[in-house]
Short mmCIF file of N, CA and C in Angstrom, two decimals:
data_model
loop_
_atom_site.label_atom_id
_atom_site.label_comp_id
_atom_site.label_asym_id
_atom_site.label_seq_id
_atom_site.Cartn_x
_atom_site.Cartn_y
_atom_site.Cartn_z
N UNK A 1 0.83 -1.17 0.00
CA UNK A 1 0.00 0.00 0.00
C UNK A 1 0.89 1.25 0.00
N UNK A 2 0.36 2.02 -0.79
CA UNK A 2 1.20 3.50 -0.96
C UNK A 2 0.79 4.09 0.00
N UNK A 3 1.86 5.14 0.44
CA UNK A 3 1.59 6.30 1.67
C UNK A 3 0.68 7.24 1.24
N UNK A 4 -0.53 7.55 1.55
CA UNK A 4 -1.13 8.50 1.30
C UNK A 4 -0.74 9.91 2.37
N UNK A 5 -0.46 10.98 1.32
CA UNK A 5 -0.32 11.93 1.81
C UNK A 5 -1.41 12.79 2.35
N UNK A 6 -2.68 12.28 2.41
CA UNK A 6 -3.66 13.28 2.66
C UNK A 6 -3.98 12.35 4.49
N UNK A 7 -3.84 11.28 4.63
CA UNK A 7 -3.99 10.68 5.90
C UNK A 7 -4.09 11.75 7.22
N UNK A 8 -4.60 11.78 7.99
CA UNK A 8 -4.74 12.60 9.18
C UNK A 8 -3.74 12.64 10.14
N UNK A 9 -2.71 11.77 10.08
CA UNK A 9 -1.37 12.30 10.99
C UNK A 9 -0.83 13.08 9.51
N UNK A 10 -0.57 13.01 8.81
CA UNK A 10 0.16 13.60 7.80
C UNK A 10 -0.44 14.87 7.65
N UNK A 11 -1.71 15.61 8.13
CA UNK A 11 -2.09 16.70 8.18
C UNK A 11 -1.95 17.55 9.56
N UNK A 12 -1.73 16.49 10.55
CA UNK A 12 -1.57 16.85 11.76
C UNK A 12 0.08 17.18 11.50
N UNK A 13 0.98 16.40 10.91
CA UNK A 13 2.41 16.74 11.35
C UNK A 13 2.66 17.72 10.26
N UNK A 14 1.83 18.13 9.47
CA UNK A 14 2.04 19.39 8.60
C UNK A 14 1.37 20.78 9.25
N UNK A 15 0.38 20.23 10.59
CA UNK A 15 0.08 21.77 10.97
C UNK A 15 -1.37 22.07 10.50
N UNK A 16 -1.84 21.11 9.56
CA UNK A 16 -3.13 21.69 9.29
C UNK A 16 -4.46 21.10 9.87
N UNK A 17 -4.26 20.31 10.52
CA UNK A 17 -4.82 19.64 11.69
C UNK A 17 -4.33 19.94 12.93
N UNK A 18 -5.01 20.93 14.13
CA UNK A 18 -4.76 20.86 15.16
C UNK A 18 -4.84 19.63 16.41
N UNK A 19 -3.64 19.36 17.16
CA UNK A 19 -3.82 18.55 18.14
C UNK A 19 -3.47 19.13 19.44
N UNK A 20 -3.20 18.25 20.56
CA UNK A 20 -2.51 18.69 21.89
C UNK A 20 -1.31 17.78 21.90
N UNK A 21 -0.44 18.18 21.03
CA UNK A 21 1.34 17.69 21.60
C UNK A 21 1.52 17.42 22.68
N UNK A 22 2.45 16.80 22.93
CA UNK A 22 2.56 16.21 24.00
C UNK A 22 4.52 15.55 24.07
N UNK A 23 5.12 16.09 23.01
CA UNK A 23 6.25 15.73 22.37
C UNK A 23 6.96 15.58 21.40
N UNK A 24 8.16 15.76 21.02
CA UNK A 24 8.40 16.14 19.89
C UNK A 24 10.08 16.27 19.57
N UNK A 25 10.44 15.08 18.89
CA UNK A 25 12.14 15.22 18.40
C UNK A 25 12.09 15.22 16.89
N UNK A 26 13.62 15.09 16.32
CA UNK A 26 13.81 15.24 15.35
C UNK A 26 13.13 13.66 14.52
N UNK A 27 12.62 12.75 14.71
CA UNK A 27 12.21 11.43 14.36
C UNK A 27 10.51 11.36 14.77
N UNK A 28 9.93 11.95 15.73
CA UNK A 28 9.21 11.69 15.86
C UNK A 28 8.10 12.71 16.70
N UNK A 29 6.55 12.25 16.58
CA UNK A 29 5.77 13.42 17.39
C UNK A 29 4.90 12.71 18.08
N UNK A 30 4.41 13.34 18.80
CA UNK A 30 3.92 11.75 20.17
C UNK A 30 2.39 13.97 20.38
N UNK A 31 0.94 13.01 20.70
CA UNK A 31 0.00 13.68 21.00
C UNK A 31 -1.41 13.12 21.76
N UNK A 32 -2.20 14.01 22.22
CA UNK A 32 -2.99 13.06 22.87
C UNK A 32 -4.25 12.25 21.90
N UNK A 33 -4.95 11.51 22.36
CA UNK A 33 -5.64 10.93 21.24
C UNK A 33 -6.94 11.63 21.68
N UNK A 34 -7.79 11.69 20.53
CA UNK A 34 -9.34 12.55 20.85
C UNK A 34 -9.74 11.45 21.24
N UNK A 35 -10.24 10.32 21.11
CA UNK A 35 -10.83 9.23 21.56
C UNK A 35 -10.24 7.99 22.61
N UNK A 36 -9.99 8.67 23.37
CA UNK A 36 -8.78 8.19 25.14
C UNK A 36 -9.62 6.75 25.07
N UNK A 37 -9.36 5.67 25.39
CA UNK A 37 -9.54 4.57 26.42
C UNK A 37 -8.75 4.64 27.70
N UNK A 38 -7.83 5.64 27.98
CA UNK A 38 -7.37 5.48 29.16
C UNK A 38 -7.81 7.03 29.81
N UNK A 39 -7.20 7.33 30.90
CA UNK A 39 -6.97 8.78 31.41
C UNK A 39 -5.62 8.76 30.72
N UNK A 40 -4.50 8.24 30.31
CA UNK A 40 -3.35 8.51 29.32
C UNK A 40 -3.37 7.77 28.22
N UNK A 41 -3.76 8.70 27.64
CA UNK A 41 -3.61 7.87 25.79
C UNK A 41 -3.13 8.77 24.80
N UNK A 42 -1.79 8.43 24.44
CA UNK A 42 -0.90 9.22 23.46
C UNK A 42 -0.55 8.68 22.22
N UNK A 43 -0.41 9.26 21.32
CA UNK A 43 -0.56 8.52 19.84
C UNK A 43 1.03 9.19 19.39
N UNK A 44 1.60 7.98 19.22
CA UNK A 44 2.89 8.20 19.08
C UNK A 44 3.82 7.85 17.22
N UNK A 45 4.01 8.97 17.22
CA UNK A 45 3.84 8.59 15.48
C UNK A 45 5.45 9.27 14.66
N UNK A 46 6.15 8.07 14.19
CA UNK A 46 7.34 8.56 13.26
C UNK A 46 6.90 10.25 12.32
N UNK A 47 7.73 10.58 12.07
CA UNK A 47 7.87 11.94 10.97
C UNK A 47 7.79 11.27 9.43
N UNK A 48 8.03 9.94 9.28
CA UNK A 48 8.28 9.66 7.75
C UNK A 48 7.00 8.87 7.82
N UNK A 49 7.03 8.71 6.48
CA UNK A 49 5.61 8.44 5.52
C UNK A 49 5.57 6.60 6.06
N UNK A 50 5.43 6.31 6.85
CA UNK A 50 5.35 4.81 7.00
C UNK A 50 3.95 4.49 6.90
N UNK A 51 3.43 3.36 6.34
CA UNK A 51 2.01 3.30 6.24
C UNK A 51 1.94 1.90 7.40
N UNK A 52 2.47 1.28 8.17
CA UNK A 52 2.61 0.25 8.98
C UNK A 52 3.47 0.00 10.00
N UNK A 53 4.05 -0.78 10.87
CA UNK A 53 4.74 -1.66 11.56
C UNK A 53 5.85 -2.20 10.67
N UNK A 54 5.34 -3.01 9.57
CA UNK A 54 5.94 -3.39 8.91
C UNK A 54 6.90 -2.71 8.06
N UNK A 55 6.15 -1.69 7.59
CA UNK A 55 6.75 -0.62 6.90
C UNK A 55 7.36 -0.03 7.29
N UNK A 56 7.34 0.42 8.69
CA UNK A 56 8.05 1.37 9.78
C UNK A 56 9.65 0.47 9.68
N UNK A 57 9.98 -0.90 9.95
CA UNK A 57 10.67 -1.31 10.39
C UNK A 57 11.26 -1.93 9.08
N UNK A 58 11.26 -2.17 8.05
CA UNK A 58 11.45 -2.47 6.84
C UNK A 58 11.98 -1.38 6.25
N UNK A 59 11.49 0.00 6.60
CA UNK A 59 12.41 1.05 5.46
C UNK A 59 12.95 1.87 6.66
N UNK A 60 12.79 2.30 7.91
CA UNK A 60 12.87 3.15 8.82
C UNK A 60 14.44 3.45 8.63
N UNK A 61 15.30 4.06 8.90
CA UNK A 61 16.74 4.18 9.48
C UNK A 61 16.67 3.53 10.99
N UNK A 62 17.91 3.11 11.54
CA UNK A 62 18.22 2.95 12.37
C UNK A 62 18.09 4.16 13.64
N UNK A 63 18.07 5.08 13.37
CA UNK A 63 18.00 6.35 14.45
C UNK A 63 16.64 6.46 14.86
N UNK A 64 15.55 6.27 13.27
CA UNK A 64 14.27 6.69 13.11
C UNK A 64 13.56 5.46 13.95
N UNK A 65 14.23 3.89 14.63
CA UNK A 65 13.65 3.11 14.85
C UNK A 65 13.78 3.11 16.55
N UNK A 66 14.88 3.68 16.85
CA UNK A 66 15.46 4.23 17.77
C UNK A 66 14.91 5.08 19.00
N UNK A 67 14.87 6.20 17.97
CA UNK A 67 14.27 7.14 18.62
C UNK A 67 12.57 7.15 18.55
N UNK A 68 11.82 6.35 18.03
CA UNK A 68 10.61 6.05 18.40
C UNK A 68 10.69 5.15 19.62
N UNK A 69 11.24 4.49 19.61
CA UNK A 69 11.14 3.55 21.44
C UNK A 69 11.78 4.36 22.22
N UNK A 70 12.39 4.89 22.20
CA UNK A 70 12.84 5.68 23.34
C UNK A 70 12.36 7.01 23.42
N UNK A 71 11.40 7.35 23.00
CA UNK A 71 10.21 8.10 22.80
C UNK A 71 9.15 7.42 23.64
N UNK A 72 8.69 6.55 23.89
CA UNK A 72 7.85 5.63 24.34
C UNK A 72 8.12 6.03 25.86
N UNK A 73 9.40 5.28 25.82
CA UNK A 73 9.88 5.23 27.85
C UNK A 73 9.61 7.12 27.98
N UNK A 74 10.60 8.24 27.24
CA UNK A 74 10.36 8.99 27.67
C UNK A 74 9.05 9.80 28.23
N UNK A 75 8.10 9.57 27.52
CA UNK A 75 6.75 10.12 27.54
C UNK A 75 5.97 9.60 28.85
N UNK A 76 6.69 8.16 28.57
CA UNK A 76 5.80 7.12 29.90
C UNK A 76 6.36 7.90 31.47
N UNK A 77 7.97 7.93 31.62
CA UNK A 77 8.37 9.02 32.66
C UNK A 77 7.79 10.03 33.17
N UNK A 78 7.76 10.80 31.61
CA UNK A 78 6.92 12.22 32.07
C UNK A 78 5.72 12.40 32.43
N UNK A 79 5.12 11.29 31.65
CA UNK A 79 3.67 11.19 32.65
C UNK A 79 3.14 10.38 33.82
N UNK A 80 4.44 9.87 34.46
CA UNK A 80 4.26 9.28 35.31
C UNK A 80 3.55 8.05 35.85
N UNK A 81 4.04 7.36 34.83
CA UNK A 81 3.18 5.78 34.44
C UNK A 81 4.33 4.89 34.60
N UNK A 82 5.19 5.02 34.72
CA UNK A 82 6.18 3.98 35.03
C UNK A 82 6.07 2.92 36.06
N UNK A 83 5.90 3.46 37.08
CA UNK A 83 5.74 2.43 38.11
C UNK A 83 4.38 1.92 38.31
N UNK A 84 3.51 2.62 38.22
CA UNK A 84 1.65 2.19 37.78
C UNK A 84 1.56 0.86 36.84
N UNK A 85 2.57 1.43 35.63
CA UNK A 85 2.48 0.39 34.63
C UNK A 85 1.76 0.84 33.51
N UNK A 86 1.98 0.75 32.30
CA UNK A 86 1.11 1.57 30.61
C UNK A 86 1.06 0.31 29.56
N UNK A 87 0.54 0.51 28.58
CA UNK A 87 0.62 -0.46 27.49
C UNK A 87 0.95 0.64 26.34
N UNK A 88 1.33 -0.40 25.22
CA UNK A 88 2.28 0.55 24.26
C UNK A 88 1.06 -1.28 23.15
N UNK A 89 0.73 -0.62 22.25
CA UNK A 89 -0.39 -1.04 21.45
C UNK A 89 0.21 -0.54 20.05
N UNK A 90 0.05 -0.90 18.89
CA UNK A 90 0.64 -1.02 17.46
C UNK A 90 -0.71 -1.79 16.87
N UNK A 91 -1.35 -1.49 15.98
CA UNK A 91 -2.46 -2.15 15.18
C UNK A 91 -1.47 -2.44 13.76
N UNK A 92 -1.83 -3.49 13.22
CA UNK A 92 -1.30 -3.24 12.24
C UNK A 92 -2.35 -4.04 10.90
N UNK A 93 -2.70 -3.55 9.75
CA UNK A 93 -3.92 -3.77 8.63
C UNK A 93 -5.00 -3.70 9.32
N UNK A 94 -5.21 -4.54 8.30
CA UNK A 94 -7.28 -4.63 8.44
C UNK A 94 -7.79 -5.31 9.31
N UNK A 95 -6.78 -6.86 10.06
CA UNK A 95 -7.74 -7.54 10.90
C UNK A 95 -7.52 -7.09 12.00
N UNK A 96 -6.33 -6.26 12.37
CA UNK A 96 -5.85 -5.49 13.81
C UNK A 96 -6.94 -4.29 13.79
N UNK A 97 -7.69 -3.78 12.98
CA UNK A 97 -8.12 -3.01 12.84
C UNK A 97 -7.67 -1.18 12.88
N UNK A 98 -6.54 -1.34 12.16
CA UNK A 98 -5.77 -0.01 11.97
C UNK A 98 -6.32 1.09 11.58
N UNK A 99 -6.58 2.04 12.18
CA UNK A 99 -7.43 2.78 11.56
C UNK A 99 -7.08 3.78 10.32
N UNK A 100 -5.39 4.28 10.80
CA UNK A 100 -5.04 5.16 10.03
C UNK A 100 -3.39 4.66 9.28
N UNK A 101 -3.67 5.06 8.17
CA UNK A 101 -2.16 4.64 7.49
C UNK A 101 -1.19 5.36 7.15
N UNK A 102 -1.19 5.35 8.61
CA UNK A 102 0.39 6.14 9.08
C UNK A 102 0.86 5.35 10.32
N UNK A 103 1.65 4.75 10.00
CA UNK A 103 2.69 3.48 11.64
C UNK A 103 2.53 4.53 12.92
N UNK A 104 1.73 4.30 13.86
CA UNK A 104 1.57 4.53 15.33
C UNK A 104 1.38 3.45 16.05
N UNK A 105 1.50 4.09 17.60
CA UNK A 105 1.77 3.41 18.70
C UNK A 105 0.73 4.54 19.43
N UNK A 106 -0.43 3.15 20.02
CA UNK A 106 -0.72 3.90 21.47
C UNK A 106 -0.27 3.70 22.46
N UNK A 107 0.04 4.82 23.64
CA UNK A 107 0.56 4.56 24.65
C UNK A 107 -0.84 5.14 25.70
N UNK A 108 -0.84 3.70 26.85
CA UNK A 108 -2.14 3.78 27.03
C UNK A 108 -1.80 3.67 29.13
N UNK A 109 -2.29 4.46 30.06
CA UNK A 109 -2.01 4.27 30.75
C UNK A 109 -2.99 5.23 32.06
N UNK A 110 -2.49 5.68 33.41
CA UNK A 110 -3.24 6.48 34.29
C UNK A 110 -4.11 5.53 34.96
N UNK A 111 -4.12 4.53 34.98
CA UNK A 111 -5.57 3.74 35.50
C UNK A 111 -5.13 2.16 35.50
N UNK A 112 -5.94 1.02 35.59
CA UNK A 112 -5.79 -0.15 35.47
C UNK A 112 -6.57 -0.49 34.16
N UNK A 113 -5.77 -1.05 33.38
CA UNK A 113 -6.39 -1.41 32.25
C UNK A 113 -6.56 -2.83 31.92
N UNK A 114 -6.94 -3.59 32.90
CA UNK A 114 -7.14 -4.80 33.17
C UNK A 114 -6.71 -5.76 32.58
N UNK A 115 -6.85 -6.89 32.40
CA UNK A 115 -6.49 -7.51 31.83
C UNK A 115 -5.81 -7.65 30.67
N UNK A 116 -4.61 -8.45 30.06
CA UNK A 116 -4.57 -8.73 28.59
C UNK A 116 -5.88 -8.52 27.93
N UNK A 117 -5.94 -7.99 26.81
CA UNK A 117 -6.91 -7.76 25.65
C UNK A 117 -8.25 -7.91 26.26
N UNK A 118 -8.55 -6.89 27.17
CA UNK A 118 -9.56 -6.41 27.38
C UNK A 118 -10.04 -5.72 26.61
#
């Protein structure tokens, strides 16, 4: 599948979609999600055109793969989920039910989120 450039992180990391940031390096932009399942839910998303997981990690650079996980821990620190405990979630196609095709990560946390695949 080709990267579509009109996708809704791709309008968000161009500015023409407003969000609430929440972070931000040279690899990557991490924000909150409009539709929370947690009290912390951050949508954590590379700068390059990845349309997957697969894709992310198949063309990414080494820095770009990098600095998305360690993006993860940092965010989890700052919001103070570390020791509580968070989930870090990746959908990937149609049967994961991905919604958008652009490679994200939710980071999901603030609360007990019970069980495995609740």
């Amino acid at each position: 599948m080709a990267y579509d450039q009109n996708n809704i992180f791709a309008k968000i990391l161009r500015g023409e979609i407003p969000c609430e940031k929440v972070f931000e390096n040279e690899h990557v932009f991490a924000f909150n999600d409009i539709s929370r399942k947690a009290p912390i839910h951050i949508l954590i998303i590379p700068k390059g055109p990845y349309v997957s997981s697969a894709d992310f990690y198949e063309k990414a650079s080494a820095d770009e793969i990098v600095s998305l996980n360690r993006a993860i821990g940092e965010i989890a620190k700052e919001k103070g989920i570390v020791e509580s405990g968070y989930r870090v979630i990746s959908n990937h196609a149609a049967h994961a039910h991905q919604e958008v095709p652009h490679y994200h990560v939710h980071l999901l946390g603030g609360a007990d989120l019970g069980g495995c695949f609740n």
